[in-house]
PDB file of C-alpha atoms and ligand atoms in Angstrom:
ATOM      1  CA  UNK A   1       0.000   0.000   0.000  1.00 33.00           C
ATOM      2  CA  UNK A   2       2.559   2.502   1.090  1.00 34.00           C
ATOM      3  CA  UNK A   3       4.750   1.494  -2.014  1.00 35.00           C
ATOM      4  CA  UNK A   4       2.025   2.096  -4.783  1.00 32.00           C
ATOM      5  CA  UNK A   5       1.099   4.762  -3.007  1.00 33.00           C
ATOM      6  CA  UNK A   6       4.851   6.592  -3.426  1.00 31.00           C
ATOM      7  CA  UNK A   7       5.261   5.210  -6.758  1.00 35.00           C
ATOM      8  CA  UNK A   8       2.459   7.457  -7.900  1.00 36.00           C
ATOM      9  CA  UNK A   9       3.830  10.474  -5.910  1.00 37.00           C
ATOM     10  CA  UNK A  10       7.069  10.433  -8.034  1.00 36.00           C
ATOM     11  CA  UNK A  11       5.269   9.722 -11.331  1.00 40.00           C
ATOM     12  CA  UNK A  12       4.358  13.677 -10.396  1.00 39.00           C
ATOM     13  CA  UNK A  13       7.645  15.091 -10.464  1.00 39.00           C
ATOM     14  CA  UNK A  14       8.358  17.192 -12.987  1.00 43.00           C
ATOM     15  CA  UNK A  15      11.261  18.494 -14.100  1.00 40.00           C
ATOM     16  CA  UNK A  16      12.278  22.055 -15.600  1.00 42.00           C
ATOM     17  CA  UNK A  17      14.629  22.835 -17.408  1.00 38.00           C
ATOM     18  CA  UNK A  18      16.065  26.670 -18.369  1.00 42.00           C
ATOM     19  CA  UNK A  19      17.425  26.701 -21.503  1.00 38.00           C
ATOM     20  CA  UNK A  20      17.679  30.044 -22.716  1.00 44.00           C
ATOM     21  CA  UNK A  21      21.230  30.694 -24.394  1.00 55.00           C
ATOM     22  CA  UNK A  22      21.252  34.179 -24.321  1.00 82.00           C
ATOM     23  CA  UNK A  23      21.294  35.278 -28.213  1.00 92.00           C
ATOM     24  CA  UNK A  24      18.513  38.562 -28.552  1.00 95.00           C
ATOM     25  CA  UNK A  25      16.471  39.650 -31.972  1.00 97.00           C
ATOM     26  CA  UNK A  26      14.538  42.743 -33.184  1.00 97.00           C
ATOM     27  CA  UNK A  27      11.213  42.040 -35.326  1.00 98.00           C
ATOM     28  CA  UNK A  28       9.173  44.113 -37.057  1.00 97.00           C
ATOM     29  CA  UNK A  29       5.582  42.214 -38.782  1.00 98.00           C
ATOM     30  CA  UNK A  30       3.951  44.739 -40.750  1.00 98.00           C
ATOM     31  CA  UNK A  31       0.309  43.762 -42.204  1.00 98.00           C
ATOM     32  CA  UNK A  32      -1.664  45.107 -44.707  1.00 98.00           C
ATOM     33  CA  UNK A  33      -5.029  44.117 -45.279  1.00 97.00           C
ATOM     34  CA  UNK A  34      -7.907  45.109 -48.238  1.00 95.00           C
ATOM     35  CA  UNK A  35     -11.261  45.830 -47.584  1.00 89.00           C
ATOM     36  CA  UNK A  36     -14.494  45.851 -49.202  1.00 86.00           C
ATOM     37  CA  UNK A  37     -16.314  49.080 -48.872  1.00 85.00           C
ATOM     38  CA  UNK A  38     -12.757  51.138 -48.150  1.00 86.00           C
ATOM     39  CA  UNK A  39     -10.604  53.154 -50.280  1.00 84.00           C
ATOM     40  CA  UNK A  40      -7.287  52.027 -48.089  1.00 90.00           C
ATOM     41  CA  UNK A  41      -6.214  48.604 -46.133  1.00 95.00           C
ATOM     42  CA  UNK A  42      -5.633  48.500 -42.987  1.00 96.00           C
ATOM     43  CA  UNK A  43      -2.263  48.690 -42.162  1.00 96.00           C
ATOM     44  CA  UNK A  44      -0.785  47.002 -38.949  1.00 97.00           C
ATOM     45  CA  UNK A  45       2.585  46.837 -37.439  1.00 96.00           C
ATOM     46  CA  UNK A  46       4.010  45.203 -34.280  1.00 96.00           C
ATOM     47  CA  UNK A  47       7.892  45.236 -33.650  1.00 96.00           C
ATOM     48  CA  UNK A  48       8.932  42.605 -31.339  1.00 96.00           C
ATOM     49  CA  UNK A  49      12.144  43.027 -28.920  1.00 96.00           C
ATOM     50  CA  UNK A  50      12.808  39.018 -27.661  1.00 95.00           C
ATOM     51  CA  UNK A  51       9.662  37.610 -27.074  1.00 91.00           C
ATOM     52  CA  UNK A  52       8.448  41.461 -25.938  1.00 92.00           C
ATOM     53  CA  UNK A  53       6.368  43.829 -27.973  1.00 92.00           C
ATOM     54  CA  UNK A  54       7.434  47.002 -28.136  1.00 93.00           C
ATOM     55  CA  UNK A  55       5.395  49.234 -30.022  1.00 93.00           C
ATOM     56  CA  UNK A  56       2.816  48.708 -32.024  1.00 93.00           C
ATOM     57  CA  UNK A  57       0.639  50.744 -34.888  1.00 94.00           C
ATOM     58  CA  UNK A  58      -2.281  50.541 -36.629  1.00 94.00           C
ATOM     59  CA  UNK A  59      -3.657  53.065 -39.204  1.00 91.00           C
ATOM     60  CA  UNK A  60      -7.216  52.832 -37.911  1.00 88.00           C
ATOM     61  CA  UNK A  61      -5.529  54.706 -34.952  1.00 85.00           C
ATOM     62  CA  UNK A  62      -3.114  56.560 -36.651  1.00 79.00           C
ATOM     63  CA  UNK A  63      -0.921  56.296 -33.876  1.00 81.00           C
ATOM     64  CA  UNK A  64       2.059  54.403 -32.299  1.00 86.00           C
ATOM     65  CA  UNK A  65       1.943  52.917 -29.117  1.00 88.00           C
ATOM     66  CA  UNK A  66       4.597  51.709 -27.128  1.00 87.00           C
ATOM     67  CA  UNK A  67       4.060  48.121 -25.999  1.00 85.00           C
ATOM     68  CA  UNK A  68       1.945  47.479 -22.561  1.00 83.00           C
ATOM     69  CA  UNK A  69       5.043  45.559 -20.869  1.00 82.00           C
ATOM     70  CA  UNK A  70       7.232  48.056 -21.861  1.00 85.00           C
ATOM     71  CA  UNK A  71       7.366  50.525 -19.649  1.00 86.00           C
ATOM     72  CA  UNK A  72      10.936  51.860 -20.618  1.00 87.00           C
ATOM     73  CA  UNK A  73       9.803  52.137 -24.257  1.00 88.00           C
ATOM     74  CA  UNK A  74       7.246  55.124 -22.666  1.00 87.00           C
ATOM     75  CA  UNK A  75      10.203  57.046 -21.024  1.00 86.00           C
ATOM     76  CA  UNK A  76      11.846  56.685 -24.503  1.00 84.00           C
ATOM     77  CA  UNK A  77       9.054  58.410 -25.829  1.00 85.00           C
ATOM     78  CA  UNK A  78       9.260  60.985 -23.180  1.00 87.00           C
ATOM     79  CA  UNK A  79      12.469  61.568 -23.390  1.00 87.00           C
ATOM     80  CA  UNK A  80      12.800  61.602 -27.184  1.00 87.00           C
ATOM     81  CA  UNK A  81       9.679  63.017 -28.644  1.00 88.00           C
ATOM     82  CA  UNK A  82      11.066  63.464 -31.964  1.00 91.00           C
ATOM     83  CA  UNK A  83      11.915  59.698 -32.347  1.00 87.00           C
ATOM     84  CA  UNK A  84       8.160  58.989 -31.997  1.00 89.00           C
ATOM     85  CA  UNK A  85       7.174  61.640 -34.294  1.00 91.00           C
ATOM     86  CA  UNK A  86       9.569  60.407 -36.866  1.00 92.00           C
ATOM     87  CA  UNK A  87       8.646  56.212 -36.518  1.00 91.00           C
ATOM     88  CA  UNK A  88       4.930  57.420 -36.778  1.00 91.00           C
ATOM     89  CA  UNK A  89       5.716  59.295 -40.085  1.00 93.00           C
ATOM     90  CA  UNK A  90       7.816  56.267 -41.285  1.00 94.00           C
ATOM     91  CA  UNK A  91       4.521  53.967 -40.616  1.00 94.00           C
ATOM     92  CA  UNK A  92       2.332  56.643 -42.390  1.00 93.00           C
ATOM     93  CA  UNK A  93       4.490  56.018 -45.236  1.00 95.00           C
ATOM     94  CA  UNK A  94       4.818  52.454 -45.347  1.00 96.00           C
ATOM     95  CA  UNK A  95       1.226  52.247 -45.428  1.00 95.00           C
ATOM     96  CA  UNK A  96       1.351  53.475 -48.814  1.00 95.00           C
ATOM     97  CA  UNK A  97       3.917  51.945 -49.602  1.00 96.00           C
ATOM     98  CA  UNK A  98       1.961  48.672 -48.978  1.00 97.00           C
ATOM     99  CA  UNK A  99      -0.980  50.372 -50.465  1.00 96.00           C
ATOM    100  CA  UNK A 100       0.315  50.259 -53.687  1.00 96.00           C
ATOM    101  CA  UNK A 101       2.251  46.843 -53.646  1.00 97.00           C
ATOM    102  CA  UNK A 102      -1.157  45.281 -52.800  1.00 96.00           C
ATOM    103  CA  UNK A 103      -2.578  46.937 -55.811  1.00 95.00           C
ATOM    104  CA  UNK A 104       0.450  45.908 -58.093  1.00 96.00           C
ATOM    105  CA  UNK A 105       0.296  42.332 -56.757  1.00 97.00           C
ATOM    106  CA  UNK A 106      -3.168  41.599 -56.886  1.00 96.00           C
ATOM    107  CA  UNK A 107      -2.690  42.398 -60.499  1.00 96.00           C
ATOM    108  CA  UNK A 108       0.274  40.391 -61.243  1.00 97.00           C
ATOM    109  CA  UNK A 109      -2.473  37.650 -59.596  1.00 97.00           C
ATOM    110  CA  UNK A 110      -5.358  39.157 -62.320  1.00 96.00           C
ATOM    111  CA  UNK A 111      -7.348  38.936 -59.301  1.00 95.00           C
ATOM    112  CA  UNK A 112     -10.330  41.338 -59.531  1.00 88.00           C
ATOM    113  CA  UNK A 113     -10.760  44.854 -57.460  1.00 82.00           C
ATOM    114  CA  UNK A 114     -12.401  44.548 -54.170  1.00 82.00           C
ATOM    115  CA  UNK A 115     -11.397  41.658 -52.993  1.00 90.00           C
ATOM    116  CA  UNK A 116      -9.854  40.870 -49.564  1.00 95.00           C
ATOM    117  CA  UNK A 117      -6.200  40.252 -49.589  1.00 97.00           C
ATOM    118  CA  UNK A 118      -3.302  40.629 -47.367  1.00 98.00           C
ATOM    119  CA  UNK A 119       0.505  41.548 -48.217  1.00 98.00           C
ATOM    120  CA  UNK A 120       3.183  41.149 -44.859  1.00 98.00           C
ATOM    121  CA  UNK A 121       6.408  41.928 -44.268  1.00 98.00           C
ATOM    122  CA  UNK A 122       8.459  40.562 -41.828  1.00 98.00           C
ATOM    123  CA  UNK A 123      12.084  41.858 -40.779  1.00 98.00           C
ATOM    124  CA  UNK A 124      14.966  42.214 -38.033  1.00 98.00           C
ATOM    125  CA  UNK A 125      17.681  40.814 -36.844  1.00 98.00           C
ATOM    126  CA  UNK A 126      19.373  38.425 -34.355  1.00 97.00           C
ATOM    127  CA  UNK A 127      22.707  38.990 -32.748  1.00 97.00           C
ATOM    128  CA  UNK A 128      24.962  36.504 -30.177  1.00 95.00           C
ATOM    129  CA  UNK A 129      24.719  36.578 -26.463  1.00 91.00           C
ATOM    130  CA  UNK A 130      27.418  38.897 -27.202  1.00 91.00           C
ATOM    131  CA  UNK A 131      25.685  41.310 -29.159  1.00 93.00           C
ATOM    132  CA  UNK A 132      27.511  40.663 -32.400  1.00 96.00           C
ATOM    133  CA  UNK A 133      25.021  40.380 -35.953  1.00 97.00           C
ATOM    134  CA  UNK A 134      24.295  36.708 -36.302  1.00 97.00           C
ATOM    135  CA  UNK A 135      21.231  36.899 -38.821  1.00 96.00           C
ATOM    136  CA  UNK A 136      19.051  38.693 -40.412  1.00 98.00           C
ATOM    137  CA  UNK A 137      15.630  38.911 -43.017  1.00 97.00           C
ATOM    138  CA  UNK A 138      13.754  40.511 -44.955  1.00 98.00           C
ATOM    139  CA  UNK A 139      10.931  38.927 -46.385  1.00 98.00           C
ATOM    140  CA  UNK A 140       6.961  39.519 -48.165  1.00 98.00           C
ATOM    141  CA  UNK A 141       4.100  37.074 -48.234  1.00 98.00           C
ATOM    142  CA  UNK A 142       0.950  37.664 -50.264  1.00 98.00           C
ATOM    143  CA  UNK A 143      -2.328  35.919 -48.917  1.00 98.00           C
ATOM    144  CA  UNK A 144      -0.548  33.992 -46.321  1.00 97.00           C
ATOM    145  CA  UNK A 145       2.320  32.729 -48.673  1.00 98.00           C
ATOM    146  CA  UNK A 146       5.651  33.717 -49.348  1.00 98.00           C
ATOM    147  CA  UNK A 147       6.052  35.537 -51.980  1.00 98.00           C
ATOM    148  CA  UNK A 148       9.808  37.375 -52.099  1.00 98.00           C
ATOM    149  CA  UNK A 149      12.763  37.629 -50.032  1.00 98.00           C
ATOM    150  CA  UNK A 150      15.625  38.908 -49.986  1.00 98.00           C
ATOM    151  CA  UNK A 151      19.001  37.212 -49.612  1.00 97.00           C
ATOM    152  CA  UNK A 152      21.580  39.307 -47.700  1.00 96.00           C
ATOM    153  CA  UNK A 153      25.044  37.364 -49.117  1.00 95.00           C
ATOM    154  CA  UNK A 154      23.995  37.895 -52.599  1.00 95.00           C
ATOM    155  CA  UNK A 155      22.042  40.931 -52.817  1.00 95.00           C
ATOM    156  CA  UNK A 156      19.476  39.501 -54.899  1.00 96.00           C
ATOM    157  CA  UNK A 157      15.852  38.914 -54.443  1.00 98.00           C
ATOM    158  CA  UNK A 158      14.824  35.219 -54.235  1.00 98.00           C
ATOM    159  CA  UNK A 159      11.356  34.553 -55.726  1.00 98.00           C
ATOM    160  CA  UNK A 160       8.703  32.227 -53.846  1.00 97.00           C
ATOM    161  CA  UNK A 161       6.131  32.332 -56.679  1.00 98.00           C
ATOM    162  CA  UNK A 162       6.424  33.115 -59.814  1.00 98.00           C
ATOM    163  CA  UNK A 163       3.952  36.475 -60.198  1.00 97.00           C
ATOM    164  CA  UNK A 164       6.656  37.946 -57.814  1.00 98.00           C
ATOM    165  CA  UNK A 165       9.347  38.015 -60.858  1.00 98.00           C
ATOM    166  CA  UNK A 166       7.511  41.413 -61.556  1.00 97.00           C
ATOM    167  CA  UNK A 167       8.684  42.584 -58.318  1.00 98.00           C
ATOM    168  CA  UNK A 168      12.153  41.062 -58.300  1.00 98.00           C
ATOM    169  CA  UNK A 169      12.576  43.334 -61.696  1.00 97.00           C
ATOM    170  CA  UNK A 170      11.508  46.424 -60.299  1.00 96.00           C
ATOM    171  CA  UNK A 171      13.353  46.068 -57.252  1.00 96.00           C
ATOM    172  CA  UNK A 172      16.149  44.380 -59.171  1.00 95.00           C
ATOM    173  CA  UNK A 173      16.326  47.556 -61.467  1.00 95.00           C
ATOM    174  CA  UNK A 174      17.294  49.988 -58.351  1.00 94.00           C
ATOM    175  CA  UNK A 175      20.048  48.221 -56.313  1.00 92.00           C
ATOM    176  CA  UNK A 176      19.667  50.720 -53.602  1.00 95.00           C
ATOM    177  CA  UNK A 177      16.476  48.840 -52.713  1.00 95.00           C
ATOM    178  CA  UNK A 178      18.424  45.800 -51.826  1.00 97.00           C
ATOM    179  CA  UNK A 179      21.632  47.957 -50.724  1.00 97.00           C
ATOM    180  CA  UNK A 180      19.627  49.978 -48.266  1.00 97.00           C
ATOM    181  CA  UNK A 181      18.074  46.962 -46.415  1.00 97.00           C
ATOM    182  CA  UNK A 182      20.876  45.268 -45.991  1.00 97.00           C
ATOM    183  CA  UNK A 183      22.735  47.933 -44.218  1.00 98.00           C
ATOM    184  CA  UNK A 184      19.268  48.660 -42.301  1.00 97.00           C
ATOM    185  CA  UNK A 185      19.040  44.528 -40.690  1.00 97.00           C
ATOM    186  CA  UNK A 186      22.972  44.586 -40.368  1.00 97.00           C
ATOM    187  CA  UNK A 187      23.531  47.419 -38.501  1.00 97.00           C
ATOM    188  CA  UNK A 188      20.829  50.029 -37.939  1.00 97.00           C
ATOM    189  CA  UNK A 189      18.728  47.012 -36.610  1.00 98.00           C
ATOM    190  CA  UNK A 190      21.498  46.075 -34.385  1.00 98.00           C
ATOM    191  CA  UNK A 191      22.492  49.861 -33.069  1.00 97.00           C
ATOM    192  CA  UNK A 192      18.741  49.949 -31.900  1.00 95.00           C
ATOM    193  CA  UNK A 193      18.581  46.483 -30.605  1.00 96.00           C
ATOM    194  CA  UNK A 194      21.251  47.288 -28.298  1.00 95.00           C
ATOM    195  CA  UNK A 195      19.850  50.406 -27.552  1.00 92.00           C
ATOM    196  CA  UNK A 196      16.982  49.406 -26.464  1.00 93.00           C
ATOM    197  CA  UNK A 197      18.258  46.356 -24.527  1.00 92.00           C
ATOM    198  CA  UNK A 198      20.288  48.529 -22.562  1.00 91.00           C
ATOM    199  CA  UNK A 199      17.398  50.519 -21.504  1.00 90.00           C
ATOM    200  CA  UNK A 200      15.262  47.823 -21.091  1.00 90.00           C
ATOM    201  CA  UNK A 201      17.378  45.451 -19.337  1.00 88.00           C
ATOM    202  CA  UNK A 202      15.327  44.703 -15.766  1.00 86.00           C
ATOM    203  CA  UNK A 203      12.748  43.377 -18.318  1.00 87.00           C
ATOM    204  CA  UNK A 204      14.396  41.718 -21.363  1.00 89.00           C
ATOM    205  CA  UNK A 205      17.405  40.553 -19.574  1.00 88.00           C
ATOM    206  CA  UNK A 206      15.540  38.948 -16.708  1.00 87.00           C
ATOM    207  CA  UNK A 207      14.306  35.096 -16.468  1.00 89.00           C
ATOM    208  CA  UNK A 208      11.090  34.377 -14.906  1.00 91.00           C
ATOM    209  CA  UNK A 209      11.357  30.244 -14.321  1.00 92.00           C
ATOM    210  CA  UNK A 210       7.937  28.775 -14.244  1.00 94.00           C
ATOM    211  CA  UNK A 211       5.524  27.826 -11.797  1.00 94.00           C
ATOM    212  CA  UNK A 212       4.113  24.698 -12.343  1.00 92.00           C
ATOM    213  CA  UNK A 213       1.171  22.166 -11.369  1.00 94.00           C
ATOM    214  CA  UNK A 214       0.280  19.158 -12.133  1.00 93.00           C
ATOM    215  CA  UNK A 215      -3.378  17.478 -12.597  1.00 95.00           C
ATOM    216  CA  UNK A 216      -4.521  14.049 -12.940  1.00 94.00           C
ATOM    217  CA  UNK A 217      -7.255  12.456 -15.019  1.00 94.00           C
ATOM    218  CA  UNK A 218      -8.348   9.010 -14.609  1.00 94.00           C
ATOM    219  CA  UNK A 219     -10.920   7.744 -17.754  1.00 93.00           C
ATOM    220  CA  UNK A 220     -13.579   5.364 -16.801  1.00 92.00           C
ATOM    221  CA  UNK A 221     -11.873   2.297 -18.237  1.00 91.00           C
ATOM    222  CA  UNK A 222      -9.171   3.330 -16.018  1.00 91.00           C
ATOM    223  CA  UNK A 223      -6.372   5.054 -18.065  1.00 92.00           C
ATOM    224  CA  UNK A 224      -4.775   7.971 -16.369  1.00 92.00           C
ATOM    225  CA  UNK A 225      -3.387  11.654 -18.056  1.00 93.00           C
ATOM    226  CA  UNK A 226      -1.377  13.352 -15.956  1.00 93.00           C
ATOM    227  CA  UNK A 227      -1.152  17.303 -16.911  1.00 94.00           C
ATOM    228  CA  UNK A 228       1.094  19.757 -16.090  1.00 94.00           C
ATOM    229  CA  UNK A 229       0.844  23.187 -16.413  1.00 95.00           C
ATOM    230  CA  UNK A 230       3.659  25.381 -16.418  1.00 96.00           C
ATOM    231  CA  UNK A 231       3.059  29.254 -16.121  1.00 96.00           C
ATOM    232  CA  UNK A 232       4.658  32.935 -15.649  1.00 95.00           C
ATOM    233  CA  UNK A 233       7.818  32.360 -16.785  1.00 94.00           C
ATOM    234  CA  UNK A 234       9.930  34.697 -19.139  1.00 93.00           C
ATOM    235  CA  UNK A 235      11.787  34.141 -21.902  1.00 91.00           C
ATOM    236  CA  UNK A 236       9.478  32.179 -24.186  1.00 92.00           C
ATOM    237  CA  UNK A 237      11.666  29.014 -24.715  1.00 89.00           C
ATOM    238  CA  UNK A 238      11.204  26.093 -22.505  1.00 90.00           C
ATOM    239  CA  UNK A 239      12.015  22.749 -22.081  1.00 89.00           C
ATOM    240  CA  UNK A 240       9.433  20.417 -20.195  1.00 91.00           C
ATOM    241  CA  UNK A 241      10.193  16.765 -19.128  1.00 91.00           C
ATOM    242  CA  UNK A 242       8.367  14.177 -17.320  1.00 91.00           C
ATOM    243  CA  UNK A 243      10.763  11.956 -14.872  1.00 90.00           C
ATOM    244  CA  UNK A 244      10.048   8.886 -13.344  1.00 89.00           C
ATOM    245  CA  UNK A 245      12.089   7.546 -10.875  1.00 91.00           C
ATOM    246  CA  UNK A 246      14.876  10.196 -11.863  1.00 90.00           C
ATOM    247  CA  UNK A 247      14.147   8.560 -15.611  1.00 92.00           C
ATOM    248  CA  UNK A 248      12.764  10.645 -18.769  1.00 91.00           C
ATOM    249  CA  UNK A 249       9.148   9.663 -19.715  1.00 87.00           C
ATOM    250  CA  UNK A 250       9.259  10.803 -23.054  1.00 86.00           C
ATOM    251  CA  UNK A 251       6.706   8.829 -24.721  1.00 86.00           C
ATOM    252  CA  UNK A 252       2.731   9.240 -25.082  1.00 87.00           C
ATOM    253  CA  UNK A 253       3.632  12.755 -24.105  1.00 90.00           C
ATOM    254  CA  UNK A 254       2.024  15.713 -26.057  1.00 92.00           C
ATOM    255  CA  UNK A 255       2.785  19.236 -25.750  1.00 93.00           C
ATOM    256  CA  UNK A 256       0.256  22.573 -27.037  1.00 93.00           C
ATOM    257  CA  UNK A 257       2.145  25.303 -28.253  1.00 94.00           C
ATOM    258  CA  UNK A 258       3.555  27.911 -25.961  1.00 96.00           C
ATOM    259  CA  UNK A 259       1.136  30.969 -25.417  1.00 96.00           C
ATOM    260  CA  UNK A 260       1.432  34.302 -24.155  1.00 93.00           C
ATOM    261  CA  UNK A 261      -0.375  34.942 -21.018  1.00 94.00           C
ATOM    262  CA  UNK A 262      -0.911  38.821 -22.172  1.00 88.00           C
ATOM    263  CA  UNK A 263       1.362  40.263 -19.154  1.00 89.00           C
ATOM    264  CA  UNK A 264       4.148  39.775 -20.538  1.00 88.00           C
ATOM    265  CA  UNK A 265       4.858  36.228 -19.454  1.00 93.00           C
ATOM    266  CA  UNK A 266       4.238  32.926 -20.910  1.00 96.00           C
ATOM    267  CA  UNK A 267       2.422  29.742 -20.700  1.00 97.00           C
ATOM    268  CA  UNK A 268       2.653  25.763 -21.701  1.00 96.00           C
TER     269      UNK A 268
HETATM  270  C1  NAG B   1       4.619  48.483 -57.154  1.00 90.55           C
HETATM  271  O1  NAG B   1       4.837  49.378 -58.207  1.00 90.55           O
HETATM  272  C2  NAG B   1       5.568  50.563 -57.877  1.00 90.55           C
HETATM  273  C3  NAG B   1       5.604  51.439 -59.114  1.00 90.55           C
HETATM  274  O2  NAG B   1       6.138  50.735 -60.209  1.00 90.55           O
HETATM  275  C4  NAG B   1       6.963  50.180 -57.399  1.00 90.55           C
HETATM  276  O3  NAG B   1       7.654  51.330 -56.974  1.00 90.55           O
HETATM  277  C5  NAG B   1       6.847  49.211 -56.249  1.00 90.55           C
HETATM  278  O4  NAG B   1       8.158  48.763 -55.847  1.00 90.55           O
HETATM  279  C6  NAG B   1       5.980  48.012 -56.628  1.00 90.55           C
HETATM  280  N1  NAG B   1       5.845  47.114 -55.463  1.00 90.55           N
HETATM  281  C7  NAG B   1       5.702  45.797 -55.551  1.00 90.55           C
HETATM  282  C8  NAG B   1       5.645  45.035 -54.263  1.00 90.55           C
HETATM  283  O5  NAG B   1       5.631  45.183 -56.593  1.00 90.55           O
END
């Protein structure tokens, strides 16, 4: 009795694992989506320090907001007034921008007028634990698909389908369109990354570890799911293992994809 009994105590134990190596990014997502009934598309951007947003914009709004978790991203603001003024006219313009490459594309598609479509853009960088540029992109998708990218060794813009050889030649025809983002995700990218993980380092540095609890199930027939629950922990990236006797328990194990809790802190 007393055996059985511990046996099922230490099926229970769970162990955590930190595994975050250190290495930081900078994201931007911009997303521009048609409308029926509406002259423009919406136009949304969120820009991403770590697993943090920053700042966020939409044009339905028509203004930037710094992200709700971070708090040092508002004393920026307060501090540099002009920067905000200046990111929200950049936005303003890539609206437009997207404006127009949503018309273009939906024509290289021959797709009709008035339909809904979307055209993102997703870009940044990621440098070392020591701050040095490790990687970084540059990259469209039309309707949820890739459509062009652009390849930093070789300057050249990589199609994903083939209407997007019409923008390849455009952009191919200026190389100060592929020049300029290069430089931008090599180096202006990782100036501000720094920047701003310097002034927010309480929050991005930090590591919440999880809390965690752990639930059991028993199905009529008798089978038994043990959950676990692991929440309020900081960076994203986790590791979770059962252990059994000290052993790993990897299999009949399945895992839902890490979520954010909305304060900042994440769940699995
Ligand atoms: C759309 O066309 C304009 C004008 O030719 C050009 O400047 C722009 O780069 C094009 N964008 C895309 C995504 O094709």
């Amino acid at each position: 009795m007393e055996r059985s009994l511990c046996a099922l105590l230490l099926l229970g134990i769970l162990a955590l694992q930190e595994t975050w190596a250190g290495p930081h990014s900078m994201k931007y997502f911009n997303t521009a989506i048609t409308r029926p009934g509406f002259r423009q598309p919406r136009f949304l951007t969120v820009a991403y320090v770590d697993d943090l947003q920053i700042a966020s914009f939409d044009t339905d709004r028509q203004c930037l907001r710094s992200g709700p978790q971070a708090a040092w991203m508002e004393r920026m603001v307060q501090e540099n007034p002009w920067f905000w003024e200046r990111e929200t006219e950049i936005l303003r313009g890539n609206a437009q921008m997207f404006r127009v490459a949503l018309q273009n594309i939906s024509g290289y598609f021959h797709q009709s007028a008035g339909g809904v479509h979307t055209l993102q853009r997703m870009y940044g960088c990621e440098v070392s634990p020591e701050l040095t540029f490790q990687r970084g992109f540059y990259q469209f998708a039309y309707d949820g698909r890739d459509y062009i990218s652009l390849d930093l060794e070789t300057l050249t813009w990589r199609t994903e389908v083939p209407q997007a050889v019409n923008t390849k030649r455009i952009w191919e025809a200026d190389s100060r369109e592929a020049e300029t983002w290069k430089a931008y995700v090599e180096i202006g990218c990782v100036l501000w990354l720094k920047k701003y993980l310097e002034m927010g380092k309480d929050t991005l540095m930090r590591t919440d570890p999880p809390s965690a609890t752990v639930t059991r199930h028993t199905a009529p027939h008798g089978e038994v799911t043990l959950r676990c629950r692991a929440q309020d922990f900081y960076p994203k990236e986790i590791s979770l293992t059962w252990l059994r006797d000290g052993e790993e328990q990897p299999q009949d194990t399945e895992f839902i994809e890490t979520r954010p809790a909305g304060d900042g802190t994440f769940q699995k």
